[in-house]
Amino acid sequence: MENPLLLFPQLNISASKDKSYYKVMKSMVKEEPHQASKPGAKQKRNRLSLLLQKPEFHEGDQLGKPGNLTKAASVSPEEAVKWGESFEKLLSEKAGLDAFTKFLKTEFSEENIEFWIACEDYKKSKSTHELSPKARKIYETFIQKDAPKEVNLDFQTKELTSQNIDQPLITTFDAAQNRVYRLMEQDCYPRFLRSEPYLNLVRGKNPSRPTLRRRSRSFTVNDFQGVRPDLTIW
């Protein structure tokens, strides 16, 4: 057997075993400088903190957003019952609009109400100079192919809207807005009236807020049937 001194001349055999082991390990660590360069837990936390402070990590004032939906609204059963009279009645009241928006979020189709709200704001433009930038923003956000929040429009309506973008009028989005409005009225609104959060409002109940995991838009709504809605506003 070879002499240990020849293999590990740096070891001091007169020292304790612990000290000898420490010296060997220390030399091994020095041979792997890349490990020491890895950021520690504290550095990672600092990086995450800086990222979260960037504007893109906060919603802020986004196109089509109906205000702060995180504040709970006090809605009486009588008010909730009135929302069931008509879709127009529901959207005409801020609490109803916010409640319906929160419901659409649970169905992952909030782009429809956001587009409708954006169109309502567009029609309130006070000058023709405001129309062009607003029209372009709405078109790029909701209508053009592969838009980040593309709404479901038939080919004819989309083409008609696209042709008027370069020289927009106050009525440029009327056809598209009416199409989305009817879709929500005939499809989403009846489900809203049958939803547990709305029925609890009518009954005067105050259910606790459930947890909802957001999905990628590549899935279908059917994959998430039975998920309880986010009731922040209620």
Coordinates of N, CA and C in Angstrom, one line a residue:
M1 N 0.9 -1.2 0.0 CA 0.0 0.0 0.0 C 0.9 1.2 0.0
E2 N 0.6 2.2 -0.8 CA 1.4 3.4 -0.9 C 1.3 4.2 0.3
N3 N 2.4 5.0 0.5 CA 2.4 5.8 1.7 C 1.5 7.0 1.6
P4 N 0.6 7.2 2.6 CA -0.4 8.3 2.5 C 0.3 9.7 2.4
L5 N 1.5 9.8 2.8 CA 2.2 11.1 2.7 C 2.5 11.4 1.3
L6 N 2.8 10.3 0.5 CA 3.0 10.6 -1.0 C 1.8 11.0 -1.7
L7 N 0.6 10.5 -1.3 CA -0.6 10.8 -1.9 C -1.2 12.1 -1.5
F8 N -1.1 12.5 -0.2 CA -1.6 13.7 0.3 C -0.5 14.4 1.1
P9 N 0.5 15.0 0.5 CA 1.6 15.6 1.2 C 1.2 16.8 2.0
Q10 N 0.0 17.4 1.7 CA -0.4 18.6 2.4 C -1.0 18.2 3.8
L11 N -1.2 16.9 4.0 CA -1.8 16.5 5.3 C -0.7 16.6 6.4
N12 N -1.2 17.0 7.6 CA -0.3 17.0 8.7 C -0.7 15.8 9.6
I13 N 0.1 14.7 9.6 CA -0.3 13.5 10.3 C -0.3 13.7 11.8
S14 N 0.4 14.7 12.2 CA 0.4 15.0 13.7 C -0.9 15.7 14.1
A15 N -1.6 16.2 13.2 CA -2.8 16.9 13.5 C -3.9 16.0 13.7
S16 N -5.1 16.4 14.2 CA -6.2 15.6 14.4 C -6.8 15.2 13.0
K17 N -7.6 14.1 13.0 CA -8.3 13.7 11.8 C -9.2 14.8 11.3
D18 N -9.8 15.5 12.1 CA -10.8 16.5 11.7 C -10.0 17.6 10.9
K19 N -8.9 18.0 11.4 CA -8.1 19.1 10.7 C -7.6 18.6 9.4
S20 N -7.2 17.4 9.3 CA -6.7 16.8 8.0 C -7.8 16.8 7.0
Y21 N -9.0 16.3 7.4 CA -10.1 16.2 6.5 C -10.5 17.6 6.0
Y22 N -10.4 18.6 6.9 CA -10.8 20.0 6.6 C -9.9 20.5 5.5
K23 N -8.5 20.2 5.6 CA -7.6 20.7 4.6 C -7.9 20.1 3.3
V24 N -8.2 18.8 3.2 CA -8.4 18.2 1.9 C -9.7 18.8 1.3
M25 N -10.7 18.9 2.1 CA -12.0 19.5 1.6 C -11.8 20.9 1.1
K26 N -11.0 21.6 1.8 CA -10.8 23.0 1.5 C -10.1 23.1 0.1
S27 N -9.1 22.3 -0.1 CA -8.4 22.3 -1.4 C -9.3 21.9 -2.5
M28 N -10.3 20.9 -2.3 CA -11.2 20.5 -3.3 C -12.2 21.6 -3.6
V29 N -12.6 22.4 -2.6 CA -13.5 23.5 -2.9 C -12.9 24.5 -3.8
K30 N -11.6 24.8 -3.5 CA -10.8 25.8 -4.3 C -10.8 25.4 -5.8
E31 N -10.8 24.1 -6.1 CA -10.7 23.6 -7.5 C -12.0 23.8 -8.2
E32 N -13.1 24.2 -7.5 CA -14.4 24.3 -8.2 C -15.0 25.7 -7.9
P33 N -14.3 26.8 -8.5 CA -14.7 28.2 -8.2 C -16.1 28.5 -8.8
H34 N -16.6 27.7 -9.7 CA -17.9 28.0 -10.3 C -19.0 27.8 -9.3
Q35 N -18.8 27.0 -8.3 CA -19.8 26.8 -7.3 C -20.0 28.0 -6.4
A36 N -18.8 28.6 -6.1 CA -18.9 29.8 -5.2 C -19.5 31.0 -5.9
S37 N -19.6 30.9 -7.3 CA -20.1 32.1 -8.0 C -21.6 32.0 -8.0
K38 N -22.2 30.9 -7.7 CA -23.7 30.8 -7.7 C -24.3 31.7 -6.7
P39 N -25.4 32.5 -7.1 CA -26.0 33.4 -6.1 C -26.7 32.6 -5.0
G40 N -26.5 33.2 -3.8 CA -27.1 32.6 -2.6 C -28.6 33.0 -2.5
A41 N -29.3 32.4 -1.5 CA -30.7 32.7 -1.3 C -31.0 34.1 -1.2
K42 N -30.1 34.8 -0.4 CA -30.4 36.3 -0.2 C -30.3 37.0 -1.5
Q43 N -29.3 36.7 -2.4 CA -29.2 37.4 -3.7 C -30.5 37.1 -4.5
K44 N -30.9 35.9 -4.5 CA -32.1 35.5 -5.3 C -33.3 36.3 -4.8
R45 N -33.5 36.5 -3.5 CA -34.6 37.2 -3.0 C -34.5 38.7 -3.4
N46 N -33.3 39.2 -3.4 CA -33.1 40.6 -3.8 C -33.5 40.8 -5.3
R47 N -33.1 39.8 -6.1 CA -33.4 39.9 -7.6 C -34.9 39.9 -7.8
L48 N -35.6 39.0 -7.1 CA -37.0 38.9 -7.2 C -37.7 40.2 -6.7
S49 N -37.2 40.8 -5.7 CA -37.8 42.0 -5.1 C -37.7 43.1 -6.2
L50 N -36.5 43.2 -6.9 CA -36.3 44.2 -7.9 C -37.3 44.0 -9.1
L51 N -37.5 42.7 -9.5 CA -38.4 42.4 -10.6 C -39.8 42.8 -10.3
L52 N -40.2 42.5 -9.0 CA -41.6 42.8 -8.7 C -41.9 44.3 -8.6
Q53 N -40.8 45.1 -8.5 CA -41.0 46.6 -8.5 C -41.1 47.2 -9.9
K54 N -40.9 46.4 -10.9 CA -41.0 46.9 -12.3 C -42.4 47.1 -12.7
P55 N -42.7 48.1 -13.5 CA -44.1 48.4 -13.8 C -44.8 47.3 -14.5
E56 N -44.1 46.4 -15.3 CA -44.8 45.4 -16.1 C -45.3 44.3 -15.2
F57 N -44.9 44.3 -13.9 CA -45.4 43.2 -13.0 C -46.6 43.7 -12.2
H58 N -47.2 44.9 -12.6 CA -48.3 45.4 -11.9 C -49.4 45.8 -13.0
E59 N -50.6 45.6 -12.7 CA -51.7 45.8 -13.7 C -51.8 47.3 -14.0
G60 N -51.9 48.2 -13.0 CA -52.1 49.6 -13.3 C -53.3 49.9 -14.1
D61 N -53.2 50.9 -14.9 CA -54.4 51.3 -15.7 C -54.3 50.6 -17.0
Q62 N -55.0 49.6 -17.2 CA -54.9 48.9 -18.5 C -56.2 49.1 -19.3
L63 N -56.0 49.0 -20.6 CA -57.1 49.3 -21.5 C -58.3 48.3 -21.3
G64 N -59.5 48.9 -21.0 CA -60.6 48.1 -20.8 C -60.9 47.6 -19.4
K65 N -60.0 48.0 -18.5 CA -60.2 47.6 -17.1 C -61.3 48.4 -16.4
P66 N -62.2 47.8 -15.8 CA -63.3 48.6 -15.1 C -63.0 49.0 -13.7
G67 N -61.8 49.5 -13.5 CA -61.4 50.1 -12.2 C -60.9 49.0 -11.3
N68 N -60.8 49.3 -10.0 CA -60.2 48.4 -9.0 C -61.2 47.4 -8.6
L69 N -61.0 46.1 -9.0 CA -62.0 45.1 -8.7 C -61.6 44.3 -7.4
T70 N -60.6 44.8 -6.7 CA -60.2 44.1 -5.5 C -61.0 44.6 -4.3
K71 N -61.6 45.7 -4.4 CA -62.4 46.2 -3.3 C -63.8 45.6 -3.3
A72 N -64.1 45.1 -2.1 CA -65.4 44.5 -2.0 C -66.6 45.5 -2.1
A73 N -67.6 45.2 -2.8 CA -68.7 46.1 -2.9 C -69.9 45.5 -2.1
S74 N -70.6 46.4 -1.4 CA -71.7 46.0 -0.6 C -73.0 46.0 -1.5
V75 N -73.5 44.9 -1.8 CA -74.7 44.8 -2.7 C -75.8 44.1 -1.9
S76 N -76.9 44.8 -1.9 CA -78.1 44.2 -1.2 C -78.8 43.2 -2.1
P77 N -79.6 42.3 -1.5 CA -80.3 41.3 -2.3 C -81.2 42.0 -3.3
E78 N -81.8 43.1 -2.9 CA -82.7 43.9 -3.8 C -82.0 44.4 -5.0
E79 N -80.8 44.9 -4.9 CA -80.0 45.3 -6.0 C -79.6 44.2 -6.9
A80 N -79.2 43.1 -6.3 CA -78.8 41.9 -7.1 C -80.0 41.4 -7.9
V81 N -81.2 41.4 -7.3 CA -82.4 40.9 -8.1 C -82.6 41.8 -9.3
K82 N -82.3 43.1 -9.2 CA -82.5 44.0 -10.4 C -81.6 43.6 -11.5
W83 N -80.4 43.1 -11.2 CA -79.5 42.7 -12.2 C -80.0 41.6 -13.1
G84 N -81.0 40.9 -12.6 CA -81.6 39.8 -13.3 C -82.7 40.3 -14.3
E85 N -83.1 41.6 -14.2 CA -84.1 42.1 -15.1 C -83.7 42.2 -16.5
S86 N -82.4 42.6 -16.7 CA -81.9 42.6 -18.1 C -80.4 42.8 -18.1
F87 N -79.7 42.4 -19.1 CA -78.3 42.5 -19.2 C -77.9 44.0 -19.2
E88 N -78.7 44.8 -19.8 CA -78.4 46.3 -19.9 C -78.4 46.8 -18.4
K89 N -79.4 46.4 -17.6 CA -79.5 46.8 -16.3 C -78.2 46.4 -15.5
L90 N -77.7 45.2 -15.7 CA -76.5 44.7 -15.0 C -75.3 45.6 -15.3
L91 N -75.1 45.9 -16.6 CA -74.0 46.7 -17.0 C -74.1 48.2 -16.7
S92 N -75.3 48.7 -16.4 CA -75.5 50.1 -16.2 C -75.1 50.5 -14.7
E93 N -74.9 49.5 -13.9 CA -74.5 49.8 -12.5 C -73.1 49.3 -12.3
K94 N -72.3 50.1 -11.6 CA -70.8 49.8 -11.5 C -70.7 48.5 -10.7
A95 N -71.4 48.3 -9.7 CA -71.3 47.0 -8.9 C -71.7 45.8 -9.7
G96 N -72.7 46.0 -10.6 CA -73.1 44.9 -11.5 C -72.0 44.6 -12.5
L97 N -71.5 45.7 -13.1 CA -70.4 45.6 -14.1 C -69.2 44.9 -13.5
D98 N -68.8 45.3 -12.3 CA -67.6 44.7 -11.6 C -67.9 43.2 -11.3
A99 N -69.1 42.9 -10.8 CA -69.4 41.5 -10.5 C -69.4 40.6 -11.7
F100 N -70.0 41.1 -12.8 CA -70.0 40.4 -14.1 C -68.6 40.2 -14.6
T101 N -67.7 41.2 -14.5 CA -66.3 41.1 -14.9 C -65.6 40.0 -14.1
K102 N -65.8 40.0 -12.8 CA -65.2 39.0 -12.0 C -65.7 37.5 -12.4
F103 N -66.9 37.5 -12.7 CA -67.5 36.2 -13.2 C -66.8 35.7 -14.5
L104 N -66.6 36.6 -15.4 CA -66.0 36.3 -16.7 C -64.6 35.9 -16.5
K105 N -63.9 36.4 -15.5 CA -62.5 36.0 -15.2 C -62.5 34.5 -14.8
T106 N -63.5 34.1 -14.1 CA -63.6 32.6 -13.7 C -63.8 31.8 -14.9
E107 N -64.3 32.3 -16.0 CA -64.5 31.6 -17.2 C -63.4 31.9 -18.2
F108 N -62.5 32.7 -17.8 CA -61.3 33.1 -18.7 C -61.8 33.7 -20.0
S109 N -62.8 34.6 -19.9 CA -63.3 35.3 -21.1 C -63.5 36.7 -20.8
E110 N -62.7 37.3 -19.9 CA -62.9 38.7 -19.5 C -62.5 39.7 -20.6
E111 N -61.9 39.2 -21.7 CA -61.5 40.1 -22.8 C -62.8 40.6 -23.5
N112 N -63.9 39.9 -23.4 CA -65.2 40.4 -24.0 C -65.7 41.7 -23.3
I113 N -65.7 41.7 -22.0 CA -66.2 42.8 -21.2 C -65.2 44.0 -21.3
E114 N -63.9 43.6 -21.3 CA -62.9 44.7 -21.4 C -63.0 45.4 -22.8
F115 N -63.3 44.6 -23.8 CA -63.4 45.2 -25.1 C -64.6 46.1 -25.1
W116 N -65.7 45.7 -24.6 CA -67.0 46.5 -24.5 C -66.7 47.8 -23.7
I117 N -66.0 47.7 -22.6 CA -65.7 48.9 -21.8 C -64.8 49.9 -22.6
A118 N -63.8 49.3 -23.3 CA -62.9 50.1 -24.1 C -63.7 50.9 -25.2
C119 N -64.7 50.2 -25.8 CA -65.5 50.9 -26.9 C -66.4 52.0 -26.3
E120 N -66.9 51.7 -25.1 CA -67.7 52.8 -24.4 C -66.8 54.0 -24.1
D121 N -65.6 53.8 -23.7 CA -64.7 54.9 -23.5 C -64.3 55.6 -24.8
Y122 N -64.1 54.8 -25.8 CA -63.8 55.4 -27.1 C -64.9 56.3 -27.6
K123 N -66.1 56.0 -27.4 CA -67.3 56.8 -27.9 C -67.4 58.1 -27.1
K124 N -66.7 58.2 -26.0 CA -66.7 59.4 -25.2 C -65.6 60.4 -25.5
S125 N -64.9 60.1 -26.6 CA -63.8 60.9 -27.0 C -64.3 62.3 -27.4
K126 N -63.6 63.4 -26.9 CA -64.1 64.7 -27.1 C -63.7 65.4 -28.4
S127 N -62.7 64.8 -29.0 CA -62.2 65.4 -30.3 C -61.8 64.3 -31.2
T128 N -61.7 64.7 -32.5 CA -61.3 63.7 -33.5 C -59.8 63.3 -33.3
H129 N -59.0 64.2 -32.7 CA -57.6 63.9 -32.5 C -57.4 62.7 -31.5
E130 N -58.4 62.5 -30.6 CA -58.3 61.4 -29.7 C -58.7 60.1 -30.3
L131 N -59.5 60.1 -31.4 CA -60.0 58.9 -32.0 C -58.9 58.0 -32.5
S132 N -57.9 58.5 -33.3 CA -56.9 57.7 -34.0 C -56.1 56.9 -33.0
P133 N -55.4 57.5 -32.0 CA -54.6 56.6 -31.1 C -55.5 55.6 -30.3
K134 N -56.7 56.0 -29.9 CA -57.5 55.1 -29.2 C -58.0 53.9 -30.1
A135 N -58.3 54.3 -31.3 CA -58.8 53.2 -32.2 C -57.7 52.2 -32.5
R136 N -56.5 52.7 -32.7 CA -55.3 51.8 -33.0 C -55.1 50.9 -31.8
K137 N -55.1 51.5 -30.6 CA -54.9 50.7 -29.4 C -55.9 49.6 -29.2
I138 N -57.2 49.9 -29.4 CA -58.3 48.9 -29.3 C -58.1 47.9 -30.4
Y139 N -57.8 48.3 -31.6 CA -57.6 47.3 -32.7 C -56.5 46.3 -32.4
E140 N -55.4 46.9 -31.9 CA -54.2 46.0 -31.7 C -54.4 45.1 -30.5
T141 N -55.2 45.5 -29.5 CA -55.4 44.8 -28.3 C -56.5 43.7 -28.4
F142 N -57.5 44.0 -29.2 CA -58.7 43.1 -29.2 C -59.1 42.5 -30.6
I143 N -58.7 43.1 -31.7 CA -59.3 42.7 -32.9 C -58.3 42.1 -33.9
Q144 N -57.1 42.7 -34.1 CA -56.2 42.1 -35.1 C -55.8 40.7 -34.8
K145 N -55.4 40.0 -35.8 CA -55.1 38.6 -35.7 C -54.0 38.4 -34.6
D146 N -54.2 37.4 -33.7 CA -53.3 37.1 -32.7 C -53.1 38.3 -31.7
A147 N -54.1 39.1 -31.6 CA -54.1 40.2 -30.6 C -54.0 39.5 -29.2
P148 N -53.4 40.2 -28.2 CA -53.3 39.6 -26.9 C -54.6 39.3 -26.2
K149 N -55.6 40.0 -26.5 CA -57.0 39.8 -26.0 C -58.0 39.7 -27.1
E150 N -57.7 39.0 -28.1 CA -58.5 38.9 -29.3 C -59.9 38.4 -28.9
V151 N -61.0 39.2 -29.4 CA -62.3 38.8 -29.1 C -62.8 37.9 -30.3
N152 N -63.9 37.2 -30.1 CA -64.4 36.3 -31.1 C -65.4 37.1 -32.0
L153 N -64.9 37.4 -33.2 CA -65.7 38.2 -34.2 C -65.8 37.3 -35.5
D154 N -66.9 37.5 -36.2 CA -67.0 36.8 -37.5 C -66.2 37.6 -38.5
F155 N -65.9 36.9 -39.6 CA -65.0 37.5 -40.6 C -65.5 38.8 -41.1
Q156 N -66.7 38.9 -41.4 CA -67.3 40.2 -42.0 C -67.1 41.3 -41.1
T157 N -67.4 41.1 -39.8 CA -67.3 42.2 -38.8 C -65.9 42.6 -38.6
K158 N -65.0 41.7 -38.6 CA -63.6 42.0 -38.4 C -63.1 42.8 -39.6
E159 N -63.4 42.4 -40.8 CA -63.0 43.1 -42.0 C -63.5 44.5 -42.0
L160 N -64.8 44.7 -41.7 CA -65.4 46.0 -41.7 C -64.7 46.9 -40.7
T161 N -64.4 46.4 -39.5 CA -63.7 47.2 -38.5 C -62.3 47.5 -39.0
S162 N -61.6 46.6 -39.6 CA -60.2 46.8 -40.0 C -60.1 47.9 -41.1
Q163 N -61.1 48.0 -41.9 CA -61.0 48.9 -43.0 C -61.2 50.4 -42.6
N164 N -61.7 50.5 -41.4 CA -62.0 51.9 -40.9 C -60.9 52.4 -39.8
I165 N -59.9 51.6 -39.6 CA -58.9 51.9 -38.6 C -58.0 53.1 -39.0
D166 N -57.7 53.2 -40.3 CA -56.8 54.3 -40.7 C -57.5 55.6 -40.6
Q167 N -58.8 55.7 -40.8 CA -59.5 56.9 -40.7 C -60.7 56.7 -39.8
P168 N -60.5 56.5 -38.5 CA -61.5 56.1 -37.6 C -62.6 57.1 -37.4
L169 N -63.8 56.7 -37.2 CA -65.0 57.5 -36.8 C -65.4 57.1 -35.4
I170 N -66.4 57.9 -34.9 CA -66.9 57.6 -33.6 C -67.7 56.2 -33.6
T171 N -68.1 55.8 -34.8 CA -68.9 54.6 -35.0 C -68.0 53.4 -35.4
T172 N -66.7 53.6 -35.5 CA -65.8 52.5 -36.1 C -66.0 51.1 -35.4
F173 N -66.2 51.1 -34.1 CA -66.3 49.8 -33.4 C -67.7 49.4 -33.1
D174 N -68.7 50.1 -33.6 CA -70.1 49.8 -33.3 C -70.5 48.4 -33.6
A175 N -70.2 47.9 -34.8 CA -70.5 46.6 -35.2 C -69.9 45.5 -34.4
A176 N -68.6 45.7 -34.1 CA -67.9 44.7 -33.3 C -68.3 44.7 -31.9
Q177 N -68.6 45.9 -31.3 CA -69.1 46.0 -30.0 C -70.5 45.4 -29.8
N178 N -71.3 45.6 -30.8 CA -72.7 45.0 -30.7 C -72.6 43.5 -30.8
R179 N -71.7 43.0 -31.6 CA -71.5 41.5 -31.8 C -71.1 40.9 -30.4
V180 N -70.1 41.5 -29.8 CA -69.6 41.0 -28.5 C -70.7 41.2 -27.4
Y181 N -71.4 42.3 -27.4 CA -72.5 42.5 -26.5 C -73.5 41.4 -26.5
R182 N -73.9 41.0 -27.8 CA -74.9 40.0 -27.9 C -74.4 38.6 -27.5
L183 N -73.1 38.4 -27.8 CA -72.5 37.1 -27.3 C -72.6 37.0 -25.8
M184 N -72.2 38.1 -25.1 CA -72.3 38.0 -23.6 C -73.7 37.9 -23.1
E185 N -74.6 38.7 -23.8 CA -76.0 38.7 -23.3 C -76.6 37.3 -23.5
Q186 N -76.4 36.6 -24.6 CA -77.0 35.4 -24.9 C -76.3 34.2 -24.3
D187 N -75.0 34.3 -24.0 CA -74.2 33.1 -23.6 C -73.7 33.3 -22.1
C188 N -73.0 34.3 -21.8 CA -72.4 34.5 -20.5 C -73.4 35.0 -19.4
Y189 N -74.3 35.9 -19.8 CA -75.2 36.5 -18.8 C -76.2 35.4 -18.2
P190 N -76.8 34.5 -19.0 CA -77.6 33.5 -18.3 C -76.8 32.6 -17.3
R191 N -75.5 32.3 -17.7 CA -74.7 31.5 -16.7 C -74.4 32.3 -15.5
F192 N -74.2 33.6 -15.6 CA -74.0 34.5 -14.5 C -75.2 34.4 -13.5
L193 N -76.4 34.5 -14.1 CA -77.6 34.5 -13.2 C -77.8 33.1 -12.6
R194 N -77.2 32.1 -13.1 CA -77.3 30.8 -12.5 C -76.1 30.4 -11.6
S195 N -75.1 31.3 -11.5 CA -73.9 31.1 -10.8 C -74.1 31.1 -9.3
E196 N -73.4 30.4 -8.6 CA -73.5 30.4 -7.1 C -73.3 31.8 -6.5
P197 N -72.2 32.5 -6.9 CA -72.0 33.9 -6.3 C -73.2 34.8 -6.5
Y198 N -73.8 34.8 -7.7 CA -75.0 35.7 -7.9 C -76.2 35.2 -7.0
L199 N -76.4 33.9 -7.0 CA -77.5 33.4 -6.2 C -77.3 33.6 -4.7
N200 N -76.1 33.6 -4.3 CA -75.8 33.9 -2.9 C -76.1 35.4 -2.6
L201 N -75.8 36.3 -3.5 CA -76.1 37.7 -3.4 C -77.6 37.9 -3.2
V202 N -78.4 37.2 -4.1 CA -79.8 37.3 -4.0 C -80.4 36.8 -2.7
R203 N -79.8 35.8 -2.2 CA -80.2 35.2 -0.9 C -79.7 35.9 0.3
G204 N -78.8 36.9 0.1 CA -78.2 37.7 1.2 C -77.1 37.0 1.9
K205 N -76.5 36.0 1.2 CA -75.3 35.3 1.8 C -74.0 36.0 1.4
N206 N -73.0 35.7 2.2 CA -71.7 36.3 1.9 C -70.7 35.2 1.9
P207 N -70.5 34.5 0.8 CA -69.6 33.3 0.8 C -68.2 33.7 0.9
S208 N -67.4 32.8 1.4 CA -65.9 33.1 1.5 C -65.3 33.0 0.1
R209 N -64.1 33.6 0.0 CA -63.4 33.7 -1.3 C -62.7 32.4 -1.5
P210 N -62.9 31.7 -2.7 CA -62.2 30.5 -3.0 C -60.9 30.8 -3.7
T211 N -60.1 29.8 -3.9 CA -58.8 30.0 -4.6 C -59.0 29.5 -6.0
L212 N -58.5 30.3 -7.0 CA -58.7 29.9 -8.4 C -57.3 30.0 -9.1
R213 N -56.9 28.9 -9.7 CA -55.6 28.9 -10.4 C -55.9 29.2 -11.8
R214 N -55.1 30.3 -12.3 CA -55.3 30.7 -13.7 C -54.7 29.7 -14.7
R215 N -55.2 29.6 -15.8 CA -54.7 28.6 -16.8 C -54.2 29.3 -18.0
S216 N -53.5 28.6 -18.8 CA -53.1 29.1 -20.1 C -54.3 29.1 -21.0
R217 N -54.4 30.0 -22.0 CA -55.5 30.1 -22.9 C -55.6 29.0 -23.9
S218 N -54.6 28.1 -23.9 CA -54.6 27.0 -24.8 C -55.6 25.9 -24.3
F219 N -56.0 26.0 -23.1 CA -57.0 25.0 -22.6 C -58.4 25.5 -23.0
T220 N -59.4 24.6 -22.8 CA -60.8 25.0 -23.0 C -61.5 25.3 -21.7
V221 N -62.6 26.0 -21.8 CA -63.4 26.4 -20.6 C -63.9 25.1 -20.0
N222 N -64.2 24.1 -20.8 CA -64.8 22.8 -20.3 C -63.8 22.2 -19.3
D223 N -62.5 22.4 -19.4 CA -61.5 21.8 -18.6 C -61.7 22.3 -17.1
F224 N -62.4 23.4 -17.0 CA -62.4 24.0 -15.7 C -63.9 24.2 -15.2
Q225 N -64.8 23.4 -15.7 CA -66.1 23.4 -15.2 C -66.2 22.9 -13.8
G226 N -66.9 23.6 -13.0 CA -67.0 23.2 -11.6 C -66.1 24.0 -10.7
V227 N -65.1 24.9 -11.3 CA -64.3 25.7 -10.5 C -65.1 26.8 -9.9
R228 N -65.0 27.1 -8.6 CA -65.8 28.1 -8.0 C -65.2 29.5 -8.3
P229 N -66.1 30.5 -8.6 CA -65.6 31.8 -9.0 C -64.8 32.6 -7.9
D230 N -64.0 33.5 -8.4 CA -63.3 34.4 -7.5 C -64.3 35.5 -7.0
L231 N -64.6 35.6 -5.8 CA -65.6 36.5 -5.3 C -65.1 37.7 -4.6
T232 N -63.9 38.2 -5.0 CA -63.3 39.3 -4.4 C -64.2 40.5 -4.2
I233 N -64.9 40.8 -5.3 CA -65.8 42.0 -5.3 C -67.0 41.8 -4.4
W234 N -67.3 40.5 -4.1 CA -68.5 40.3 -3.3 C -68.2 40.1 -1.8

